[in-house]
mmCIF file of C-alpha atoms in Angstrom:
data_model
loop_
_atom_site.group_PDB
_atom_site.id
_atom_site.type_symbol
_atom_site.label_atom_id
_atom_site.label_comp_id
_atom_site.label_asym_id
_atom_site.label_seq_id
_atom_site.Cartn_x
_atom_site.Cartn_y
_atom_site.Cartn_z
ATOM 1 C CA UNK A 1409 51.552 53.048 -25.591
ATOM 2 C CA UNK A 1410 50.924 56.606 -24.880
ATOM 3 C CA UNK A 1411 48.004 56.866 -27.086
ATOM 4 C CA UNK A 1412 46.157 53.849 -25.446
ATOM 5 C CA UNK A 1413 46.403 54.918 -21.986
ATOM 6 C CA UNK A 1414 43.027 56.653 -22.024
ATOM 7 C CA UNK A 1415 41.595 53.329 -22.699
ATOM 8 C CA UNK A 1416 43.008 51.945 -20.221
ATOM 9 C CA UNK A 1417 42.613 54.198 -17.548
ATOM 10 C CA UNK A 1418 38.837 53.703 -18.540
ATOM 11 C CA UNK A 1419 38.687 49.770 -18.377
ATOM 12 C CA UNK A 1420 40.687 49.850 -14.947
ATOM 13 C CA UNK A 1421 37.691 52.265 -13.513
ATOM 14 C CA UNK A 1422 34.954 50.465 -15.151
ATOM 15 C CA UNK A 1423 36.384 46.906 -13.431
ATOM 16 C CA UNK A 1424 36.784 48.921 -10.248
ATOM 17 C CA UNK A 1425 33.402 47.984 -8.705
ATOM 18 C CA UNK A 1426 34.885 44.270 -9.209
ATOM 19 C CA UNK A 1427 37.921 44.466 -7.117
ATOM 20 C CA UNK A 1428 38.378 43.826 -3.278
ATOM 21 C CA UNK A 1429 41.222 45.011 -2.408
ATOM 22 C CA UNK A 1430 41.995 47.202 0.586
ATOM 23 C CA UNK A 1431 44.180 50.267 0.572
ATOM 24 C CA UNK A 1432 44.646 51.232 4.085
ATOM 25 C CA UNK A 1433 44.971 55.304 4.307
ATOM 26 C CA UNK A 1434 43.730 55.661 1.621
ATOM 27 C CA UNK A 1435 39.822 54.498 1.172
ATOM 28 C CA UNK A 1436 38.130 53.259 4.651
ATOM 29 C CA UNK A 1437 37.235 50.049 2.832
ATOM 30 C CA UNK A 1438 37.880 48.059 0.184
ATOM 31 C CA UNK A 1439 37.430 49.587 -3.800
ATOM 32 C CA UNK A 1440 34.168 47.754 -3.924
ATOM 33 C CA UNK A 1441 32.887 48.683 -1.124
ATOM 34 C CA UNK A 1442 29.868 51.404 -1.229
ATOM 35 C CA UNK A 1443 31.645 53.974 0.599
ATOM 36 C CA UNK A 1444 34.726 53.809 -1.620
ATOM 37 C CA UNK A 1445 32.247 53.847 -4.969
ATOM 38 C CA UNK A 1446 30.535 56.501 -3.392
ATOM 39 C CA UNK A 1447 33.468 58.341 -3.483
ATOM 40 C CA UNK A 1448 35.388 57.534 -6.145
ATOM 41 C CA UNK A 1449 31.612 58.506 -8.141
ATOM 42 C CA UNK A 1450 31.934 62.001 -6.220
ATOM 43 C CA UNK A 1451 35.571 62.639 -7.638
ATOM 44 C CA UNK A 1452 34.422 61.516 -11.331
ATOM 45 C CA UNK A 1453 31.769 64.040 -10.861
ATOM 46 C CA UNK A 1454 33.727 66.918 -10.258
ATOM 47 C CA UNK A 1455 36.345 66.109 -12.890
ATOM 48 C CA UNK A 1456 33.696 66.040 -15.389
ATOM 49 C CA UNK A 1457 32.573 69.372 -14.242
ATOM 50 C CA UNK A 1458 36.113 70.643 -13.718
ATOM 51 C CA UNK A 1459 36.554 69.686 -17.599
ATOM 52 C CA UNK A 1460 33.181 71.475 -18.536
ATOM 53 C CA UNK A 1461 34.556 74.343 -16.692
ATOM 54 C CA UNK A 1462 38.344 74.605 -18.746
ATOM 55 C CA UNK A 1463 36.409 75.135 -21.578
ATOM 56 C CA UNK A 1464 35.595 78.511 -20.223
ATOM 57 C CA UNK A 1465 38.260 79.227 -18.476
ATOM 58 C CA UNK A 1466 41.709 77.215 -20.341
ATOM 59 C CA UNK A 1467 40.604 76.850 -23.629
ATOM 60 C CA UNK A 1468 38.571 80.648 -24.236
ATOM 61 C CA UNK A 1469 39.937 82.811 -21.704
ATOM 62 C CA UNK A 1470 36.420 83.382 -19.844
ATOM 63 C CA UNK A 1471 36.574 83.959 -15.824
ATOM 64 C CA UNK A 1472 32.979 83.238 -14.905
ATOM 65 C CA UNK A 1473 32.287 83.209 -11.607
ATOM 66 C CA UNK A 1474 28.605 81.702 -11.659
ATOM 67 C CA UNK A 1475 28.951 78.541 -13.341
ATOM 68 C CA UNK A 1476 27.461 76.467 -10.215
ATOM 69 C CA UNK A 1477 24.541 78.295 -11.359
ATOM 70 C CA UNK A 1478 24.137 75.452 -14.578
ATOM 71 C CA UNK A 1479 25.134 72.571 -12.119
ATOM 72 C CA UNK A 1480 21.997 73.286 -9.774
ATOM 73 C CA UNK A 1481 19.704 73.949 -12.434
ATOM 74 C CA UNK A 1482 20.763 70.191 -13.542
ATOM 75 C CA UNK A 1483 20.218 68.975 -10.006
ATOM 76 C CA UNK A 1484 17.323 70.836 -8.541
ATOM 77 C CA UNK A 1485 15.914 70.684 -11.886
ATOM 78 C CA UNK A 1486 15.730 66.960 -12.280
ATOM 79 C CA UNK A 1487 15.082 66.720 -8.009
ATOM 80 C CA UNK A 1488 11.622 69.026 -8.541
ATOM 81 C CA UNK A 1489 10.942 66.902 -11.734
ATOM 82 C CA UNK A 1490 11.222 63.399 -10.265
ATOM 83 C CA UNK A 1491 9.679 64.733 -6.596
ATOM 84 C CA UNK A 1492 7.459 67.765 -6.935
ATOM 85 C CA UNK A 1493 5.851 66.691 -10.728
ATOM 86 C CA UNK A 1494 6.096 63.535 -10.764
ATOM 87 C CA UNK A 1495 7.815 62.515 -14.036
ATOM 88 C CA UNK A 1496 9.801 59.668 -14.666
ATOM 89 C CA UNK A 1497 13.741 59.847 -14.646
ATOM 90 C CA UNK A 1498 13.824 59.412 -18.312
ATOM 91 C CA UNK A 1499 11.865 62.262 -18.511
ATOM 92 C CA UNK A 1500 13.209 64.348 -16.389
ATOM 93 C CA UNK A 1501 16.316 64.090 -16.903
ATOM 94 C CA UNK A 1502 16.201 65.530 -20.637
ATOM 95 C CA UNK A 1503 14.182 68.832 -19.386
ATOM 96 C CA UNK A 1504 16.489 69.342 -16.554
ATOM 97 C CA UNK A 1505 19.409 69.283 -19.606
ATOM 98 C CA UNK A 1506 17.642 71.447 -21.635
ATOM 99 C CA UNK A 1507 16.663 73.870 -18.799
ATOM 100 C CA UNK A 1508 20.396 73.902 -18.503
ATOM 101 C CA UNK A 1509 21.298 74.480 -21.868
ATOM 102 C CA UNK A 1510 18.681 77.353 -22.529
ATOM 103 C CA UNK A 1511 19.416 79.076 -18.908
ATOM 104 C CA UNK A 1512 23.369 79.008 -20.223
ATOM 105 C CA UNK A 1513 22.342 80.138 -23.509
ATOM 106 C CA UNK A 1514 20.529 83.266 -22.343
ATOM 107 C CA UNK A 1515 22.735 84.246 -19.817
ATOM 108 C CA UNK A 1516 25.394 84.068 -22.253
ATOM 109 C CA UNK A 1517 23.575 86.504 -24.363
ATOM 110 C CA UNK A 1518 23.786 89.169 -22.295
ATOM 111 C CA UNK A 1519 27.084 88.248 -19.790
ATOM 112 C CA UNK A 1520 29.151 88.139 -23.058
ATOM 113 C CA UNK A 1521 27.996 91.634 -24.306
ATOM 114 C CA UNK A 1522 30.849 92.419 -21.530
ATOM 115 C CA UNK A 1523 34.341 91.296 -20.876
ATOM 116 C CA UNK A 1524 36.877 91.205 -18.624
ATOM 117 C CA UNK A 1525 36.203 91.822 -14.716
ATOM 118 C CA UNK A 1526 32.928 92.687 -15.868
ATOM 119 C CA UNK A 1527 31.566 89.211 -17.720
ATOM 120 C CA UNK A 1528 32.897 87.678 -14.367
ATOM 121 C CA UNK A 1529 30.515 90.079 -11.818
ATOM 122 C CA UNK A 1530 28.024 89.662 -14.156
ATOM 123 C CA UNK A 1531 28.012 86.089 -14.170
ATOM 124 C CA UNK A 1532 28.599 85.894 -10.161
ATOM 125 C CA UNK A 1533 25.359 88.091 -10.223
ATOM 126 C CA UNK A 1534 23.018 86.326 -12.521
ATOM 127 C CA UNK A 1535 24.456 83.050 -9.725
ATOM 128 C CA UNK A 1536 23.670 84.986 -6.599
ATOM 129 C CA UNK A 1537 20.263 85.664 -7.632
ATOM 130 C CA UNK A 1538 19.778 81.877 -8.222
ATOM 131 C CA UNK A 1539 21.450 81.331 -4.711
ATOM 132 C CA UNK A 1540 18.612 83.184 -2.873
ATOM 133 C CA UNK A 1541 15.689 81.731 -5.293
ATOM 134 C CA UNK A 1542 17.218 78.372 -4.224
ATOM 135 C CA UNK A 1543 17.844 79.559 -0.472
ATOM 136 C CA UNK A 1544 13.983 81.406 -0.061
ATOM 137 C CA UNK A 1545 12.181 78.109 -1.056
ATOM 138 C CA UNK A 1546 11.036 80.178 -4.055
ATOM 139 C CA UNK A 1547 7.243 78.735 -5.295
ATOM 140 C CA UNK A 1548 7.970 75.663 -2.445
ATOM 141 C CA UNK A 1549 9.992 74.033 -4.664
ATOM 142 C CA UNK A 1550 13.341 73.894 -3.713
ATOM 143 C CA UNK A 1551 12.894 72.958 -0.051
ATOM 144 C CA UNK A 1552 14.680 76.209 1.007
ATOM 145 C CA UNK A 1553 17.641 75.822 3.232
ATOM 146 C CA UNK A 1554 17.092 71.763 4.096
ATOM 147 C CA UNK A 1555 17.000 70.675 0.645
ATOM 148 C CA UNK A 1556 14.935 68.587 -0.943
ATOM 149 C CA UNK A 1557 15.461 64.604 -0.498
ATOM 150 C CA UNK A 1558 14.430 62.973 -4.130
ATOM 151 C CA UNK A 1559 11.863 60.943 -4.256
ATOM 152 C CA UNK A 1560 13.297 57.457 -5.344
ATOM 153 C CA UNK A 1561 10.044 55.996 -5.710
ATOM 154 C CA UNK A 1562 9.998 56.919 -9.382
ATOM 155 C CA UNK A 1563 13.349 55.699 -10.074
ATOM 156 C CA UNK A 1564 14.627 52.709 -11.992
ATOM 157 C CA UNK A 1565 15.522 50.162 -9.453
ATOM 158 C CA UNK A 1566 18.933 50.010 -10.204
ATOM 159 C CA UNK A 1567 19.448 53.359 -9.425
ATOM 160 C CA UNK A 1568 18.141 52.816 -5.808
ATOM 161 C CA UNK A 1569 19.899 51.760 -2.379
ATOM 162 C CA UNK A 1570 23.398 50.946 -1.268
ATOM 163 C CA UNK A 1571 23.865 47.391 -3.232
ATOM 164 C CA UNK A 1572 23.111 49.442 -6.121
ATOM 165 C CA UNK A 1573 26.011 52.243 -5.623
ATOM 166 C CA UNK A 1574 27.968 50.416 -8.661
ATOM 167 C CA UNK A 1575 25.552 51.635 -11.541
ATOM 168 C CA UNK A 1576 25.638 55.404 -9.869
ATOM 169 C CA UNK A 1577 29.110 54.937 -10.248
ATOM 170 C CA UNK A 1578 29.418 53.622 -13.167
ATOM 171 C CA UNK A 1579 27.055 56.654 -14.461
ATOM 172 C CA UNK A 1580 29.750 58.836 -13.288
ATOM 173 C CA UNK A 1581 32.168 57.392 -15.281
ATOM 174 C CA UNK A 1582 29.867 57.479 -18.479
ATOM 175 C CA UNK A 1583 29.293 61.170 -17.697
ATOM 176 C CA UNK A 1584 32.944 62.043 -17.135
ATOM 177 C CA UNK A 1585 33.967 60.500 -20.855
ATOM 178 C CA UNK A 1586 31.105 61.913 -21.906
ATOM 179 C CA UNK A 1587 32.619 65.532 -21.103
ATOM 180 C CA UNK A 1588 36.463 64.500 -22.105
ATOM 181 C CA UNK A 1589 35.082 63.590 -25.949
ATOM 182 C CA UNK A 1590 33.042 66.268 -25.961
ATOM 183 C CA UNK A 1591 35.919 68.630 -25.282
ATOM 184 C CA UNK A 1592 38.737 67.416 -26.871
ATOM 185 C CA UNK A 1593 36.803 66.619 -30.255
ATOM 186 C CA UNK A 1594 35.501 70.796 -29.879
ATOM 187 C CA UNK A 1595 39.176 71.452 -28.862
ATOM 188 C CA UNK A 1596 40.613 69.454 -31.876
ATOM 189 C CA UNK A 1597 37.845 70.854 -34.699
ATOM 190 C CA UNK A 1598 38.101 74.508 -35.879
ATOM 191 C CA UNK A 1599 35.822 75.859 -33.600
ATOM 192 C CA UNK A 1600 38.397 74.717 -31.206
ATOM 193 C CA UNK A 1601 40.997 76.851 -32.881
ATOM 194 C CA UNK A 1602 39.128 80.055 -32.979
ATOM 195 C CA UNK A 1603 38.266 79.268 -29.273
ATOM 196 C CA UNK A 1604 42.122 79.620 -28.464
ATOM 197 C CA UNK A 1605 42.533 82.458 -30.848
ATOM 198 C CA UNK A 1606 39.947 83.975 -28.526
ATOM 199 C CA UNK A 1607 41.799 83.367 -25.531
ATOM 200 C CA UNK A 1608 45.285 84.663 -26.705
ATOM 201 C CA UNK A 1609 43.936 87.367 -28.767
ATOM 202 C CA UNK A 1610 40.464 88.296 -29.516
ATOM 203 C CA UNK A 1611 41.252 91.567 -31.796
ATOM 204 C CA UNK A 1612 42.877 89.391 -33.967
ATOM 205 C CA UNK A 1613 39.656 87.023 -34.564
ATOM 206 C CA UNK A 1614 37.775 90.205 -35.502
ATOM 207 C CA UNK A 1615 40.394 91.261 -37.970
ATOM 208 C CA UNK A 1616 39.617 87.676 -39.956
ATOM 209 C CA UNK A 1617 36.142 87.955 -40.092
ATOM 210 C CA UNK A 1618 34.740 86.214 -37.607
ATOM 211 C CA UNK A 1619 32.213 86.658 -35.058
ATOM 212 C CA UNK A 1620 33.898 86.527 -31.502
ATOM 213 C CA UNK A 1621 30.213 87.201 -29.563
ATOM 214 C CA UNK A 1622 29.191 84.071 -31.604
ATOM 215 C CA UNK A 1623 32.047 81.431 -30.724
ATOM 216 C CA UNK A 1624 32.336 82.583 -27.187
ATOM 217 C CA UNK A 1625 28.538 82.200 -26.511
ATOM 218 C CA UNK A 1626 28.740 78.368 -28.452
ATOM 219 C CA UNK A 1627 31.471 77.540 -25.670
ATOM 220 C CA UNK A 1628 29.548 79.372 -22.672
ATOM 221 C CA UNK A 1629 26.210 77.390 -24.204
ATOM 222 C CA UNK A 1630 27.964 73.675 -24.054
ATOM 223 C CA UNK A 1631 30.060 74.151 -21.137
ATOM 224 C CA UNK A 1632 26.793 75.324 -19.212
ATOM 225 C CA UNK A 1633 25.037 72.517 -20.436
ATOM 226 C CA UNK A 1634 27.463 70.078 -19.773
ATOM 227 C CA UNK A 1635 27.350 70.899 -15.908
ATOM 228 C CA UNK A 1636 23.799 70.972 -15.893
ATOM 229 C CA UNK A 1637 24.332 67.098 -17.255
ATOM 230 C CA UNK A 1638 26.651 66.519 -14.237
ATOM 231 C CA UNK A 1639 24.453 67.984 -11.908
ATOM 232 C CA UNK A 1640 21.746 65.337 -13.184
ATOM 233 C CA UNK A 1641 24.233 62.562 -12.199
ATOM 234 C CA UNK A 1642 24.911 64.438 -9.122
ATOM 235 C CA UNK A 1643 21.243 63.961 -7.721
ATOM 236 C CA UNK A 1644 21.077 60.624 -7.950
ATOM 237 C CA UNK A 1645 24.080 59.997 -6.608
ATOM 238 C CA UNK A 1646 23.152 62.025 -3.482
ATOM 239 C CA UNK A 1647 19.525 61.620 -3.652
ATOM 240 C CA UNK A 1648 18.532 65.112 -3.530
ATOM 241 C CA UNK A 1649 19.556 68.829 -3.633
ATOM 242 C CA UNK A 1650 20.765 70.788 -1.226
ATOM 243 C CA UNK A 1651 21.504 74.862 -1.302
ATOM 244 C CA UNK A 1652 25.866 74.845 -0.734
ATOM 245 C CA UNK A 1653 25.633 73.709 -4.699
ATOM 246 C CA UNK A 1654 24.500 76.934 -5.687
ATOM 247 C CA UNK A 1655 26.966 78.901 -3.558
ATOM 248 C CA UNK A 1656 29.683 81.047 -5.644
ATOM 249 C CA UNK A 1657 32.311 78.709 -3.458
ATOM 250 C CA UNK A 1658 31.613 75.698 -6.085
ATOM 251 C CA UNK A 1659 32.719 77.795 -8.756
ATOM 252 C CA UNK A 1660 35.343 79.044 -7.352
ATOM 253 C CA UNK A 1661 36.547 75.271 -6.436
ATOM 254 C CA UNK A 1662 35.923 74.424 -9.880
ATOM 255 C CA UNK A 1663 38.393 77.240 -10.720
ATOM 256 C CA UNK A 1664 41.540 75.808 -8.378
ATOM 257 C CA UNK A 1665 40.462 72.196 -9.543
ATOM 258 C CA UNK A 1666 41.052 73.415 -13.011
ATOM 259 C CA UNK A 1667 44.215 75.836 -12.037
ATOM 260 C CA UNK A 1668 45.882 72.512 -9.660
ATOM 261 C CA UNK A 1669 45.734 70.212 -13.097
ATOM 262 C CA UNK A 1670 46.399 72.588 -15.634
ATOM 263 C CA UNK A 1671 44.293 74.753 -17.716
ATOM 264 C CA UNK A 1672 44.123 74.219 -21.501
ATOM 265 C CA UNK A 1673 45.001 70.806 -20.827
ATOM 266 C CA UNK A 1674 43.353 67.406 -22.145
ATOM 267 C CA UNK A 1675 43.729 65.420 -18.770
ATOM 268 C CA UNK A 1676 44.872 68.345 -16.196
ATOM 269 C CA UNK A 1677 41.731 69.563 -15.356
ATOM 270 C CA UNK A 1678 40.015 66.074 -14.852
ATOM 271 C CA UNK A 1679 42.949 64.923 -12.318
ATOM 272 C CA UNK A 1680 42.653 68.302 -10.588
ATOM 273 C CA UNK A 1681 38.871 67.995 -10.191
ATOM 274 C CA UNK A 1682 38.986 64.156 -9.210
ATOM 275 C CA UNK A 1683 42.167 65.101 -6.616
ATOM 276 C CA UNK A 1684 40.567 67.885 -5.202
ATOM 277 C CA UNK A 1685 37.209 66.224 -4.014
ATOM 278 C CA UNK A 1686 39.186 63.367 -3.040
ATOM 279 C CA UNK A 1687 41.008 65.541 -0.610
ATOM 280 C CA UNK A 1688 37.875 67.622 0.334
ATOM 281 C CA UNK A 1689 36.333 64.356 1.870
ATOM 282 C CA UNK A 1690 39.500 63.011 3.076
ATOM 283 C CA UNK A 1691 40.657 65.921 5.004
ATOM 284 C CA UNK A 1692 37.515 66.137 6.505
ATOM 285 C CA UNK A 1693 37.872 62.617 7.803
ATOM 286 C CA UNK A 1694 41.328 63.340 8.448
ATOM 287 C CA UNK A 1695 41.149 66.408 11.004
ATOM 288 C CA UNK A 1696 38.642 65.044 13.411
ATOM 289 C CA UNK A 1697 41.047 62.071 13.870
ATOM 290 C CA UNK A 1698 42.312 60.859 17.015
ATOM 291 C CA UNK A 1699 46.089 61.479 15.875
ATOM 292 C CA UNK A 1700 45.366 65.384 14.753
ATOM 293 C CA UNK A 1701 43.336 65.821 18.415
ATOM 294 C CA UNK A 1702 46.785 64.654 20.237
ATOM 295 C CA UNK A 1703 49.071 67.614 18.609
ATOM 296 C CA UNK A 1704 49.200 70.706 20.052
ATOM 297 C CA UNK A 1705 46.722 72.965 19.670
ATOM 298 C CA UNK A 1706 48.621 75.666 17.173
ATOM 299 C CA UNK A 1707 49.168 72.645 15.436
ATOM 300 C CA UNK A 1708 45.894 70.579 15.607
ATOM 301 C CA UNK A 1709 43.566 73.939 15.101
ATOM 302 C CA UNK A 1710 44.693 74.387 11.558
ATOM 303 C CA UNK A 1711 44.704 70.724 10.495
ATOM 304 C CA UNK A 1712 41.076 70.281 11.481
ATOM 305 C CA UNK A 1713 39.772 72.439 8.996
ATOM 306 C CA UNK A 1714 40.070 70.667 5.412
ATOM 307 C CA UNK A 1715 39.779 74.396 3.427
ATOM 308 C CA UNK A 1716 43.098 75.402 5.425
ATOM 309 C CA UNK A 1717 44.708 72.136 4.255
ATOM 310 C CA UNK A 1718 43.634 72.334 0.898
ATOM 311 C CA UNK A 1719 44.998 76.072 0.215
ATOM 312 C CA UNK A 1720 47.846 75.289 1.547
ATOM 313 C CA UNK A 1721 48.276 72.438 -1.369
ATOM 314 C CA UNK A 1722 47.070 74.601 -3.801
ATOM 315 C CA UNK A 1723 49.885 76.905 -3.004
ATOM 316 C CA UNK A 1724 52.127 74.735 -2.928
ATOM 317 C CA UNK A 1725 51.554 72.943 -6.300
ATOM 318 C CA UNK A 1726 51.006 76.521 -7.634
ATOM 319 C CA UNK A 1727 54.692 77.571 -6.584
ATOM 320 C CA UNK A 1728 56.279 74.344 -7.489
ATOM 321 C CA UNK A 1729 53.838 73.843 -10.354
ATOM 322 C CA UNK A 1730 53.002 77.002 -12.151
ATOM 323 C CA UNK A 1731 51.400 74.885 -15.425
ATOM 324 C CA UNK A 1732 49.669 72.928 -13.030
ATOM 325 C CA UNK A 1733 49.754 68.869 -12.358
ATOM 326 C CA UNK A 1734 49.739 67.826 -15.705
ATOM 327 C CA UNK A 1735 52.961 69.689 -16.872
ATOM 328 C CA UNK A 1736 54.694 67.739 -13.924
ATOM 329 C CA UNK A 1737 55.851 64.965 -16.854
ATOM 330 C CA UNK A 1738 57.702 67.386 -18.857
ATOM 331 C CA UNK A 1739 59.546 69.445 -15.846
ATOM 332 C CA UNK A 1740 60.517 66.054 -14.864
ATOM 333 C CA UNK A 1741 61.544 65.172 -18.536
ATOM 334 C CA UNK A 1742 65.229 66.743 -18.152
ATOM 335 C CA UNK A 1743 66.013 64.826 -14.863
ATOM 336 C CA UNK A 1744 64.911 61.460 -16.534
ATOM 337 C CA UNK A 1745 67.430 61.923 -19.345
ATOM 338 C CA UNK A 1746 69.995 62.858 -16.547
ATOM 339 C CA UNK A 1747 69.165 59.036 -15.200
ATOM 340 C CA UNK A 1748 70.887 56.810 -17.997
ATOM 341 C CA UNK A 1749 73.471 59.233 -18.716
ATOM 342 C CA UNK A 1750 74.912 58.807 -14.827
ATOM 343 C CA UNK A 1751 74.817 54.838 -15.262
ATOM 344 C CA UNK A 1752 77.014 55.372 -17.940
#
C-alpha cells in the first residue's frame, strides 16, 4: 500500500472542502468552513515552497539565503499586473512566472560564480536590495510599506469572495503536486544524480567531465521559478502583496520548514512546511488566549509570542530528530519489531 499513499493523501485533500466535520483544538470551525480552507490553502502553500526550496538546499547542497526574493517577484509581480496594468489573470500570471524564472536565472549567473558562505551573502544581498525596492514604493508600484490590495475586479469569478475559498484552495493543492512531481521526477532522472553528486562532492563531478556551474544554475533556475509560481497562488489567496514576504525571515523559515521534515527527502520537506505555518497561525491564536493570560507572567510572557514557541519545537525535534520528521518511521522501526516479539 505504501506506494499508493500519495494518491491518497491527494484524494482525502481534494474531498476536504466537502466534509463538515469539526475538530475542536484544532481548526476554529469545521474543515469546510472558509477559515479552515483558508488555512489549510496557507500550509499547502508553504509546503510547496518548502519543497522548491530542498532542491537548493537537500538535494544540491546550496545555502541561499534570498530565495523569498523569487516568491515576491511571483506575488507582487502578478499583484502590479492584475492592479497597476491592467491585464487579465491569465495573462498575468505567465509574465509574473517568467519574471521569476529569468530574475532566478540571472542571479544564478553570477551568485554561483561563488560558493560556500559567500553564494549565501550574495544571495541575502541581491534579496535585501529587493526588500527596500519593495519597502520605498519604488516607481509607485509596490504600495510601499501598506501593500498593495489586488484588484479583483479583473479576476475570474471563481476566484473571488469567501464562498469561493474552495477553488483558492484547491489551487493550492494543484500547485503543491505541481512542485512534488516536479522534484521527485528531477530527483529521480540523471540530472538528479549529478545534483547529489554536487552536494556530497563537487570535485568529484569535475573530475567526470561535467559542468558543475551548469547543473547547479539548472536547479537554482527551477527552484526560483517554482516559488515565483507559489507566490502567484499566494496573491490570490491573500488578495494582495504585502512587504514581510520579501524579508530575509521567509527564507530563513523556509530553511527550518525544510530542516523540521527532513532535507533530501521526498515528503519531509512538504510536512515540515505545511506543520510549520500551521503552527505559525495557531500559536498566534493560541497566546492571546484567555487560558495563557491566567498563568503567571514568567510563564504567560513567553507563550504569547508564537516565534518563541516555535524555536523551541524546532529544537526540540532537532535534538530528538536529527534527520528531521520524516526519518521518525525508521527510528521507530526497531521498537515496532520489539512489539510482536514481547506478545510472544
Amino acid at each position: 500500500m505504501r506506494p499508493w499513499l500519495p494518491l491518497v493523501a491527494l484524494v482525502v485533500f481534494v474531498f476536504v472542502p466537502y466534509v463538515k466535520v469539526e475538530i475542536p483544538g484544532v481548526f476554529d470551525g469545521a474543515l469546510n468552513s472558509p477559515g479552515t480552507l483558508q488555512l489549510l490553502a496557507l500550509c499547502l502553500v508553504y509546503g510547496g515552497l518548502a519543497a522548491g526550496y530542498d532542491l537548493l538546499y537537500g538535494r544540491t547542497g546550496m545555502l541561499s539565503f534570498g530565495h523569498a526574493l523569487y516568491f515576491a517577484a511571483g506575488v507582487y509581480g502578478t499583484d502590479i499586473l492584475i492592479t497597476k496594468a491592467g491585464l487579465p489573470l491569465w495573462q498575468a500570471a505567465p509574465f509574473a512566472l517568467v519574471g521569476g524564472a529569468i530574475l532566478a536565472a540571472l542571479i544564478g549567473a553570477i551568485a554561483l560564480r561563488t560558493a560556500g558562505i559567500a553564494f549565501a551573502m550574495v544571495t541575502l544581498a541581491f534579496a535585501q536590495v529587493g526588500a527596500i525596492l519593495v519597502a520605498r514604493d519604488f516607481g509607485g508600484l509596490t504600495g510601499g510599506e501598506e501593500g498593495l490590495p489586488l484588484d479583483v475586479s479583473g479576476l475570474p469569478a471563481f476566484f473571488v469572495g469567501v464562498a469561493n475559498t474552495y477553488t483558492l484552495y484547491w489551487l493550492a493543492l494543484a500547485y503543491l503536486a505541481l512542485v512534488v512531481f516536479v522534484v521527485h521526477r528531477v530527483a529521480s532522472s540523471p540530472t538528479g544524480r549529478v545534483l547529489a553528486g554536487l552536494r556530497d562532492d563537487e570535485r568529484r563531478i569535475g573530475v567526470l567531465g561535467l559542468d558543475p556551474y551548469r547543473f547547479k544554475l539548472v536547479a537554482f533556475t527551477l527552484s526560483g521559478t517554482l516559488a515565483a509560481a507559489g507566490g502567484i497562488v499566494y496573491t490570490l489567496l491573500v488578495s494582495g502583496a504585502s512587504p514581510h514576504i520579501t524579508s530575509s525571515e521567509l527564507t530563513l523559515s523556509l530553511l527550518v520548514m525544510v530542516v523540521l521534515g527532513g532535507p533530501g527527502t521526498r515528503w519531509g520537506p512538504v510536512i515540515g512546511g505545511m506543520l510549520y505555518m500551521y503552527l505559525d497561525h495557531r500559536l498566534t491564536a493560541f497566546g492571546t488566549s484567555s487560558a495563557v493570560e491566567a498563568l503567571p507572567g514568567f510563564l504567560s510572557a513567553p507563550l504569547s509570542q508564537p516565534l518563541f514557541v516555535l524555536g523551541t519545537v524546532f529544537i526540540l525535534a532537532v535534538y530528538f530528530f536529527p534527520g528531521g520528521l520524516a526519518g521518525l518511521a525508521g527510528r521507530l522501526g526497531p521498537l515496532r519489531q520489539l512489539v510482536p516479539n514481547r506478545k510472544r
